[in-house]
Coordinates of N, CA and C in Angstrom, one line a residue:
X1 N -6.7 24.5 -9.7 CA -6.7 24.9 -8.3 C -5.3 24.3 -7.6
X2 N -4.8 25.3 -6.8 CA -3.5 24.8 -6.0 C -3.9 23.8 -5.0
X3 N -3.1 22.7 -4.9 CA -3.4 21.6 -4.1 C -2.3 21.4 -3.1
X4 N -2.7 21.2 -1.9 CA -1.6 20.9 -0.8 C -1.9 19.4 -0.4
X5 N -0.8 18.6 -0.3 CA -0.8 17.3 0.3 C -0.6 17.4 1.7
X6 N -1.4 16.8 2.6 CA -1.2 16.9 4.0 C -1.0 15.5 4.6
X7 N 0.2 15.2 5.0 CA 0.6 13.9 5.6 C 0.4 14.0 7.1
X8 N -0.3 13.1 7.6 CA -0.6 13.2 9.1 C 0.2 12.0 9.8
X9 N 1.1 12.4 10.7 CA 2.0 11.6 11.3 C 1.9 11.8 12.8
X10 N 1.0 11.1 13.6 CA 0.7 11.4 15.0 C 0.5 10.0 15.7
X11 N 1.7 9.2 15.8 CA 1.8 8.0 16.4 C 0.7 7.0 16.0
X12 N 0.6 6.7 14.7 CA -0.3 5.7 14.3 C 0.1 4.3 14.7
X13 N 1.3 4.0 15.1 CA 1.7 2.8 15.4 C 1.6 2.4 16.9
X14 N 1.7 1.1 17.2 CA 1.6 0.6 18.7 C 3.0 0.8 19.3
X15 N 3.9 1.1 18.4 CA 5.4 1.2 18.9 C 5.9 2.6 18.7
X16 N 5.1 3.6 18.9 CA 5.5 5.1 18.8 C 5.5 5.4 17.3
X17 N 6.5 6.2 16.9 CA 6.5 6.7 15.6 C 7.1 5.7 14.5
X18 N 6.2 4.8 14.3 CA 6.7 3.6 13.4 C 6.9 4.3 12.0
X19 N 6.4 5.4 11.6 CA 6.5 6.0 10.3 C 8.0 6.4 10.0
X20 N 8.9 6.4 11.1 CA 10.2 6.7 10.8 C 11.0 5.4 10.4
X21 N 10.4 4.3 10.6 CA 11.1 3.0 10.3 C 11.4 2.9 8.7
X22 N 12.5 2.2 8.3 CA 12.9 2.1 6.9 C 12.0 1.1 6.2
X23 N 11.6 1.5 4.9 CA 11.0 0.6 4.0 C 11.6 0.9 2.6
X24 N 12.3 -0.1 2.2 CA 12.9 0.1 0.8 C 13.9 1.4 0.7
X25 N 14.6 1.5 1.8 CA 15.6 2.6 1.8 C 15.1 4.0 2.3
X26 N 13.9 4.2 2.6 CA 13.3 5.4 3.0 C 12.4 5.2 4.2
X27 N 12.3 6.1 5.2 CA 11.3 6.0 6.1 C 10.0 5.9 5.5
X28 N 9.1 5.2 6.3 CA 7.7 4.9 5.8 C 7.0 6.1 5.3
X29 N 7.1 7.3 6.2 CA 6.3 8.4 5.9 C 6.7 9.1 4.6
X30 N 8.0 8.9 4.2 CA 8.4 9.6 3.0 C 7.9 9.0 1.7
X31 N 7.5 7.8 1.8 CA 6.9 7.2 0.6 C 5.5 7.9 0.3
X32 N 4.8 8.2 1.5 CA 3.5 9.0 1.3 C 3.8 10.4 0.8
X33 N 4.8 11.0 1.4 CA 5.2 12.4 0.9 C 5.4 12.4 -0.5
X34 N 6.3 11.5 -1.0 CA 6.7 11.3 -2.4 C 5.5 11.1 -3.4
X35 N 4.5 10.3 -2.9 CA 3.4 10.1 -3.7 C 2.5 11.4 -3.8
X36 N 2.4 12.1 -2.7 CA 1.6 13.3 -2.8 C 2.2 14.4 -3.6
X37 N 3.5 14.4 -3.7 CA 4.2 15.3 -4.5 C 3.7 15.2 -6.0
X38 N 3.2 14.0 -6.3 CA 2.7 13.7 -7.7 C 1.4 14.4 -8.1
X39 N 0.7 14.9 -7.0 CA -0.7 15.5 -7.3 C -0.7 16.9 -6.6
X40 N 0.3 17.3 -5.9 CA 0.1 18.6 -5.1 C 1.4 19.5 -5.4
X41 N 1.1 20.7 -5.3 CA 2.1 21.7 -5.4 C 2.9 22.0 -4.1
X42 N 2.3 21.5 -3.1 CA 2.9 21.8 -1.7 C 2.6 20.5 -0.9
X43 N 3.5 20.0 -0.2 CA 3.3 19.0 0.7 C 3.7 19.4 2.2
X44 N 2.8 19.1 3.1 CA 3.0 19.4 4.4 C 2.9 18.1 5.3
X45 N 3.9 18.0 6.2 CA 3.8 16.9 7.1 C 3.4 17.3 8.5
X46 N 2.3 17.0 9.0 CA 1.8 17.4 10.3 C 2.2 16.4 11.4
X47 N 2.9 17.0 12.4 CA 3.4 16.1 13.5 C 3.2 16.8 14.8
X48 N 3.3 16.0 15.9 CA 3.2 16.7 17.2 C 4.5 17.6 17.4
X49 N 4.2 18.7 18.0 CA 5.4 19.6 18.2 C 6.7 18.9 18.9
X50 N 6.4 18.1 19.8 CA 7.5 17.3 20.6 C 8.3 16.4 19.7
X51 N 7.8 16.0 18.5 CA 8.4 15.1 17.6 C 8.9 15.9 16.3
X52 N 8.7 17.1 16.3 CA 9.0 17.9 15.0 C 10.4 17.7 14.6
X53 N 11.4 17.8 15.6 CA 12.8 17.7 15.3 C 13.1 16.4 14.7
X54 N 12.6 15.4 15.1 CA 13.0 14.1 14.5 C 12.6 13.9 13.0
X55 N 11.4 14.5 12.8 CA 11.0 14.4 11.4 C 11.6 15.4 10.5
X56 N 11.9 16.5 11.0 CA 12.7 17.6 10.2 C 14.1 17.0 9.9
X57 N 14.7 16.3 10.8 CA 16.0 15.6 10.6 C 15.9 14.7 9.4
X58 N 14.8 13.8 9.4 CA 14.6 12.8 8.5 C 14.3 13.3 7.0
X59 N 13.5 14.4 7.1 CA 13.1 15.0 5.8 C 14.5 15.5 5.2
X60 N 15.2 16.3 6.0 CA 16.6 16.8 5.4 C 17.6 15.7 5.1
X61 N 17.6 14.7 5.9 CA 18.6 13.6 5.6 C 18.3 12.9 4.3
X62 N 17.1 12.9 3.9 CA 16.7 12.1 2.6 C 16.4 13.1 1.5
X63 N 16.7 14.3 1.6 CA 16.6 15.2 0.5 C 15.2 15.6 0.1
X64 N 14.3 15.7 1.1 CA 12.9 16.2 0.9 C 12.7 17.5 1.6
X65 N 13.7 18.4 1.5 CA 13.6 19.6 2.4 C 12.4 20.5 1.9
X66 N 11.8 20.3 0.6 CA 10.7 21.0 0.3 C 9.3 20.7 1.0
X67 N 9.5 19.6 1.7 CA 8.3 19.2 2.5 C 8.4 20.0 3.9
X68 N 7.3 20.8 4.1 CA 7.3 21.6 5.2 C 6.8 20.7 6.5
X69 N 7.5 20.6 7.6 CA 7.1 19.9 8.8 C 6.5 20.8 9.7
X70 N 5.2 20.6 9.9 CA 4.3 21.4 10.8 C 4.1 20.9 12.1
X71 N 4.6 21.6 13.2 CA 4.5 21.1 14.6 C 3.2 21.6 15.1
X72 N 2.3 20.6 15.5 CA 0.9 20.8 15.8 C 0.9 21.1 17.4
X73 N 0.1 22.1 17.9 CA -0.2 22.2 19.2 C -1.3 21.2 19.7
X74 N -2.2 21.0 18.8 CA -3.4 20.1 19.0 C -3.1 18.7 18.5
X75 N -3.2 17.7 19.3 CA -2.9 16.4 18.8 C -3.8 15.3 19.5
X76 N -4.9 15.7 20.0 CA -5.6 14.8 20.9 C -6.9 14.4 20.1
X77 N -7.4 15.0 19.1 CA -8.4 14.5 18.3 C -8.4 14.9 16.8
X78 N -8.8 14.3 15.9 CA -8.5 14.4 14.6 C -9.2 15.7 14.0
X79 N -10.3 16.2 14.6 CA -10.8 17.4 14.1 C -9.9 18.6 14.4
X80 N -9.4 18.6 15.5 CA -8.4 19.7 15.9 C -7.1 19.6 15.1
X81 N -6.7 18.4 14.8 CA -5.4 18.2 14.1 C -5.6 18.7 12.6
X82 N -6.7 18.4 12.0 CA -7.0 18.8 10.6 C -7.3 20.2 10.5
X83 N -8.0 20.7 11.5 CA -8.3 22.2 11.5 C -7.0 23.0 11.6
X84 N -6.2 22.7 12.6 CA -5.0 23.4 12.8 C -4.1 23.3 11.6
X85 N -4.0 22.1 10.9 CA -3.2 21.9 9.8 C -3.7 22.8 8.5
X86 N -5.0 22.8 8.4 CA -5.6 23.7 7.3 C -5.4 25.1 7.5
X87 N -5.2 25.6 8.7 CA -4.9 27.0 9.0 C -3.7 27.3 8.6
X88 N -2.7 26.3 8.3 CA -1.3 26.6 8.1 C -0.8 26.2 6.7
X89 N -1.8 25.8 5.8 CA -1.4 25.5 4.4 C -1.9 26.5 3.4
X90 N -1.5 26.4 2.2 CA -1.8 27.4 1.2 C -2.9 26.8 0.2
X91 N -3.1 25.6 0.0 CA -3.8 25.0 -1.1 C -5.2 25.2 -1.0
X92 N -5.9 25.4 -2.2 CA -7.3 25.5 -2.2 C -8.0 24.2 -1.9
X93 N -7.4 23.2 -2.4 CA -7.7 21.8 -2.1 C -6.6 21.2 -1.3
X94 N -7.0 20.4 -0.2 CA -6.2 19.8 0.7 C -6.5 18.3 0.6
X95 N -5.5 17.5 0.2 CA -5.6 16.0 0.2 C -4.9 15.5 1.4
X96 N -5.6 14.7 2.2 CA -5.0 14.1 3.5 C -4.6 12.7 3.3
X97 N -3.5 12.3 3.9 CA -3.2 10.8 3.9 C -2.4 10.6 5.1
X98 N -2.6 9.3 5.7 CA -1.9 9.0 6.9 C -0.4 8.6 6.6
X99 N 0.5 8.8 7.5 CA 1.9 8.8 7.2 C 2.3 7.4 7.3
X100 N 1.5 6.5 7.8 CA 1.8 5.0 7.8 C 1.3 4.1 6.8
X101 N 0.8 4.8 5.7 CA 0.2 4.2 4.5 C 1.0 4.4 3.3
X102 N 2.2 3.7 3.1 CA 3.1 3.9 2.0 C 2.6 3.3 0.8
X103 N 1.7 2.5 0.7 CA 1.2 1.9 -0.6 C 0.0 2.5 -1.3
X104 N -0.5 3.6 -0.7 CA -1.6 4.3 -1.4 C -1.2 4.7 -2.7
X105 N -1.9 4.2 -3.8 CA -1.6 4.5 -5.2 C -1.7 5.9 -5.5
X106 N -0.9 6.5 -6.3 CA -0.9 7.9 -6.7 C -2.3 8.1 -7.5
X107 N -2.8 7.1 -8.1 CA -4.1 7.2 -8.8 C -5.2 7.5 -7.9
X108 N -5.1 7.0 -6.7 CA -6.2 7.3 -5.7 C -6.1 8.7 -5.3
X109 N -4.8 9.2 -5.0 CA -4.7 10.5 -4.5 C -5.0 11.5 -5.6
X110 N -4.8 11.2 -6.9 CA -5.1 12.1 -8.0 C -6.6 12.1 -8.1
X111 N -7.3 10.9 -8.0 CA -8.8 11.0 -8.0 C -9.4 11.8 -7.0
X112 N -8.9 11.8 -5.7 CA -9.5 12.6 -4.6 C -9.3 14.0 -5.0
X113 N -8.2 14.4 -5.6 CA -7.8 15.8 -5.9 C -8.8 16.2 -7.0
X114 N -8.9 15.5 -8.1 CA -9.8 15.8 -9.2 C -11.2 16.0 -8.7
X115 N -11.7 15.1 -8.0 CA -13.2 15.1 -7.6 C -13.4 16.3 -6.7
X116 N -12.4 16.7 -5.9 CA -12.6 17.8 -5.0 C -12.7 19.2 -5.6
X117 N -12.3 19.2 -6.9 CA -12.2 20.5 -7.6 C -13.7 21.2 -7.7
X118 N -14.7 20.3 -7.8 CA -16.1 20.9 -7.7 C -16.9 20.6 -6.5
X119 N -16.2 20.1 -5.5 CA -16.9 19.7 -4.2 C -16.3 20.3 -3.0
X120 N -16.9 20.2 -1.8 CA -16.4 20.7 -0.7 C -15.6 19.7 0.2
X121 N -16.0 18.4 -0.2 CA -15.1 17.2 0.4 C -15.4 16.0 -0.3
X122 N -14.3 15.2 -0.3 CA -14.4 13.8 -0.9 C -13.8 13.0 0.2
X123 N -14.8 11.9 0.6 CA -14.4 11.0 1.7 C -14.5 9.6 1.2
X124 N -13.7 8.8 1.9 CA -13.5 7.3 1.4 C -14.2 6.5 2.5
X125 N -15.0 5.6 2.1 CA -15.7 4.6 3.0 C -14.8 3.3 3.2
X126 N -14.8 2.8 4.4 CA -14.0 1.7 4.7 C -15.0 0.5 4.5
X127 N -14.4 -0.7 4.7 CA -15.2 -1.9 4.4 C -16.5 -2.1 5.2
X128 N -16.4 -1.5 6.4 CA -17.6 -1.6 7.2 C -18.7 -0.3 7.0
X129 N -18.3 0.5 6.0 CA -19.2 1.6 5.7 C -18.9 2.9 6.5
X130 N -17.9 2.8 7.4 CA -17.4 4.0 8.1 C -16.6 4.9 7.2
X131 N -16.2 6.0 7.7 CA -15.3 6.9 6.9 C -13.8 6.9 7.3
X132 N -13.0 6.7 6.4 CA -11.5 6.8 6.6 C -11.2 8.2 6.7
X133 N -11.2 8.8 7.8 CA -11.0 10.4 8.0 C -9.6 10.8 7.6
X134 N -8.6 9.8 7.6 CA -7.4 10.3 7.3 C -7.0 10.3 5.8
X135 N -7.9 9.7 5.0 CA -7.7 9.7 3.5 C -8.9 10.4 2.9
X136 N -8.7 11.6 2.6 CA -9.8 12.5 2.1 C -9.3 13.7 1.4
X137 N -10.2 14.4 0.8 CA -9.8 15.7 0.2 C -10.9 16.8 0.6
X138 N -10.4 18.0 1.0 CA -11.3 19.0 1.4 C -11.0 20.2 0.6
X139 N -12.0 21.1 0.3 CA -12.0 22.4 -0.2 C -11.7 23.2 1.1
X140 N -10.4 23.8 1.2 CA -10.0 24.4 2.5 C -10.9 25.5 3.0
X141 N -11.3 26.4 2.1 CA -12.1 27.5 2.4 C -13.4 27.0 3.0
X142 N -14.0 26.1 2.3 CA -15.4 25.6 2.8 C -15.2 24.9 4.1
X143 N -14.3 24.1 4.3 CA -14.0 23.6 5.5 C -13.8 24.6 6.7
X144 N -12.9 25.6 6.5 CA -12.7 26.4 7.6 C -13.9 27.3 7.8
X145 N -14.7 27.7 6.8 CA -15.9 28.5 7.0 C -16.8 27.7 8.0
X146 N -17.0 26.4 7.7 CA -18.0 25.7 8.6 C -17.3 25.4 10.0
X147 N -16.0 25.1 10.1 CA -15.4 24.9 11.4 C -15.3 26.0 12.3
X148 N -15.2 27.2 11.7 CA -15.1 28.5 12.5 C -16.3 29.0 12.8
X149 N -17.4 29.0 12.0 CA -18.7 29.7 12.2 C -19.8 28.9 12.6
X150 N -19.6 27.6 12.8 CA -20.7 26.7 13.1 C -20.6 26.2 14.6
X151 N -19.5 26.5 15.2 CA -19.2 25.8 16.5 C -18.9 24.3 16.4
X152 N -18.6 23.8 15.2 CA -18.3 22.3 15.1 C -17.2 21.9 16.0
X153 N -17.5 20.7 16.5 CA -16.4 20.1 17.4 C -16.0 18.8 17.0
X154 N -16.4 18.4 15.7 CA -15.9 17.1 15.2 C -15.9 17.1 13.7
X155 N -15.2 16.2 13.1 CA -15.3 16.1 11.6 C -16.6 15.8 11.0
X156 N -17.3 15.0 11.8 CA -18.7 14.7 11.4 C -19.5 15.8 11.3
X157 N -19.4 16.7 12.3 CA -20.2 18.0 12.3 C -19.8 18.9 11.2
X158 N -18.6 19.0 10.8 CA -18.2 19.9 9.8 C -18.6 19.2 8.4
X159 N -18.6 18.1 8.2 CA -19.0 17.4 7.0 C -20.5 17.6 6.9
X160 N -21.2 17.5 8.0 CA -22.7 17.7 7.9 C -23.0 19.1 7.4
X161 N -22.1 20.1 7.8 CA -22.4 21.5 7.4 C -21.9 21.9 6.0
X162 N -21.3 20.9 5.3 CA -20.8 21.2 3.8 C -21.9 20.8 2.9
X163 N -22.1 21.4 1.8 CA -23.1 21.3 0.9 C -22.8 20.2 -0.1
X164 N -21.5 20.2 -0.6 CA -21.2 19.3 -1.8 C -20.1 18.2 -1.3
X165 N -20.7 17.1 -0.7 CA -19.8 16.1 -0.2 C -20.1 14.8 -1.1
X166 N -18.9 14.2 -1.4 CA -19.0 13.0 -2.1 C -18.3 11.8 -1.3
X167 N -18.9 10.6 -1.3 CA -18.4 9.5 -0.6 C -17.9 8.4 -1.6
X168 N -16.7 7.9 -1.6 CA -16.3 6.9 -2.4 C -16.5 5.6 -1.7
X169 N -17.4 4.7 -2.2 CA -17.7 3.4 -1.6 C -16.4 2.5 -1.6
X170 N -16.6 1.6 -0.6 CA -15.4 0.6 -0.6 C -15.3 -0.2 -1.8
X171 N -16.4 -0.6 -2.3 CA -16.5 -1.3 -3.7 C -15.8 -0.6 -4.8
X172 N -16.2 0.7 -4.8 CA -15.6 1.5 -5.9 C -14.0 1.6 -5.7
X173 N -13.7 1.8 -4.4 CA -12.3 1.8 -4.2 C -11.4 0.6 -4.6
X174 N -12.2 -0.6 -4.5 CA -11.7 -1.8 -4.9 C -11.6 -2.0 -6.4
X175 N -12.4 -1.3 -7.0 CA -12.4 -1.3 -8.5 C -11.2 -0.6 -9.0
X176 N -10.8 0.5 -8.2 CA -9.7 1.3 -8.6 C -8.4 0.8 -8.0
X177 N -8.4 0.1 -7.0 CA -7.2 -0.5 -6.3 C -7.4 -1.9 -6.0
X178 N -7.5 -2.9 -6.9 CA -7.9 -4.3 -6.7 C -7.2 -5.0 -5.5
X179 N -5.9 -4.6 -5.3 CA -5.1 -5.3 -4.2 C -5.4 -4.6 -3.0
X180 N -6.2 -3.6 -2.9 CA -6.5 -2.6 -1.7 C -5.2 -2.2 -1.0
X181 N -4.2 -1.8 -1.8 CA -3.0 -1.2 -1.2 C -3.4 0.0 -0.3
X182 N -4.4 0.7 -0.7 CA -4.8 1.9 0.0 C -5.1 1.6 1.5
X183 N -5.5 0.3 1.8 CA -5.9 0.1 3.2 C -4.8 -0.4 4.0
X184 N -3.6 -0.7 3.4 CA -2.5 -1.2 4.2 C -1.9 -0.2 5.1
X185 N -1.7 -0.3 6.4 CA -1.3 0.6 7.3 C -0.1 -0.1 8.1
X186 N 1.0 0.5 8.3 CA 2.1 0.0 9.0 C 1.9 0.6 10.5
X187 N 1.7 -0.4 11.3 CA 1.5 0.0 12.7 C 2.5 -0.6 13.8
X188 N 3.4 -1.5 13.3 CA 4.4 -1.9 14.1 C 5.5 -2.4 13.2
X189 N 6.7 -2.5 13.7 CA 7.9 -2.8 12.9 C 7.9 -4.0 12.1
X190 N 7.2 -5.1 12.5 CA 7.0 -6.4 11.9 C 6.1 -6.1 10.6
X191 N 5.3 -5.1 10.6 CA 4.4 -4.9 9.3 C 5.4 -4.4 8.1
X192 N 6.5 -3.8 8.5 CA 7.4 -3.4 7.3 C 7.8 -4.7 6.5
X193 N 8.1 -5.7 7.3 CA 8.5 -6.9 6.6 C 7.3 -7.5 5.8
X194 N 6.2 -7.4 6.4 CA 5.0 -7.9 5.6 C 4.7 -7.0 4.3
X195 N 4.9 -5.8 4.4 CA 4.7 -4.9 3.2 C 5.8 -5.2 2.2
X196 N 7.0 -5.5 2.5 CA 8.1 -5.7 1.7 C 7.9 -7.2 0.9
X197 N 7.2 -8.0 1.7 CA 6.8 -9.4 1.1 C 5.7 -9.2 0.0
X198 N 4.7 -8.4 0.4 CA 3.6 -8.1 -0.5 C 4.2 -7.5 -1.8
X199 N 5.1 -6.5 -1.8 CA 5.7 -5.8 -2.9 C 6.5 -6.8 -3.7
X200 N 7.2 -7.8 -3.0 CA 7.9 -8.7 -3.9 C 7.0 -9.8 -4.6
X201 N 6.0 -10.1 -4.0 CA 4.9 -11.0 -4.5 C 4.3 -10.5 -5.7
X202 N 4.0 -9.2 -5.7 CA 3.3 -8.6 -6.8 C 4.3 -7.9 -7.9
X203 N 5.5 -7.9 -7.6 CA 6.5 -7.5 -8.4 C 6.6 -5.9 -8.5
X204 N 6.3 -5.2 -7.4 CA 6.3 -3.9 -7.4 C 7.3 -3.3 -6.4
X205 N 7.9 -2.1 -6.9 CA 8.8 -1.4 -6.1 C 8.2 0.0 -5.9
X206 N 8.6 0.6 -4.6 CA 8.1 1.8 -4.3 C 9.0 2.9 -4.9

């Protein structure tokens, strides 16, 4: 099944678009884009329309022109963001990831993709049992059918309307990603230094 990787870059940081900050020679968001290329035939970067130019420039400058930068009209709630994004991609399966999570292992993204081949959605639980809505996989047609025909106004309502939904428990995530790199988010410039220290400590390069 054709897969689209959807990177969501909508001011995750406390200091504006922290995803544009450099981490090991590339903007933070491009590490997420690069990882999604490992599992997807198409990668789309969803950004607010008023910041589209800055991300297009970065994508071009670092040689990632194949990544389509989608300028969104809706940016106030996650349901509208994902719905508008899914309306503009081609994949039968859409794997979503936040642009400020450069350490998400490719194995986790590949698992979401594989599990969603026979499901309508695959969602990841956080340590408190909630859902990490930014890291998920959806059957695009199933999602859009429910979103457009049921009057849903939130991701929770859409998921409630899907028949085949799988949740990955936090304990299972930890089995797959013992260092919990998946949960690391860059929300301010100083976090980049912390991520670099973590990578040096574990002997890993991006």
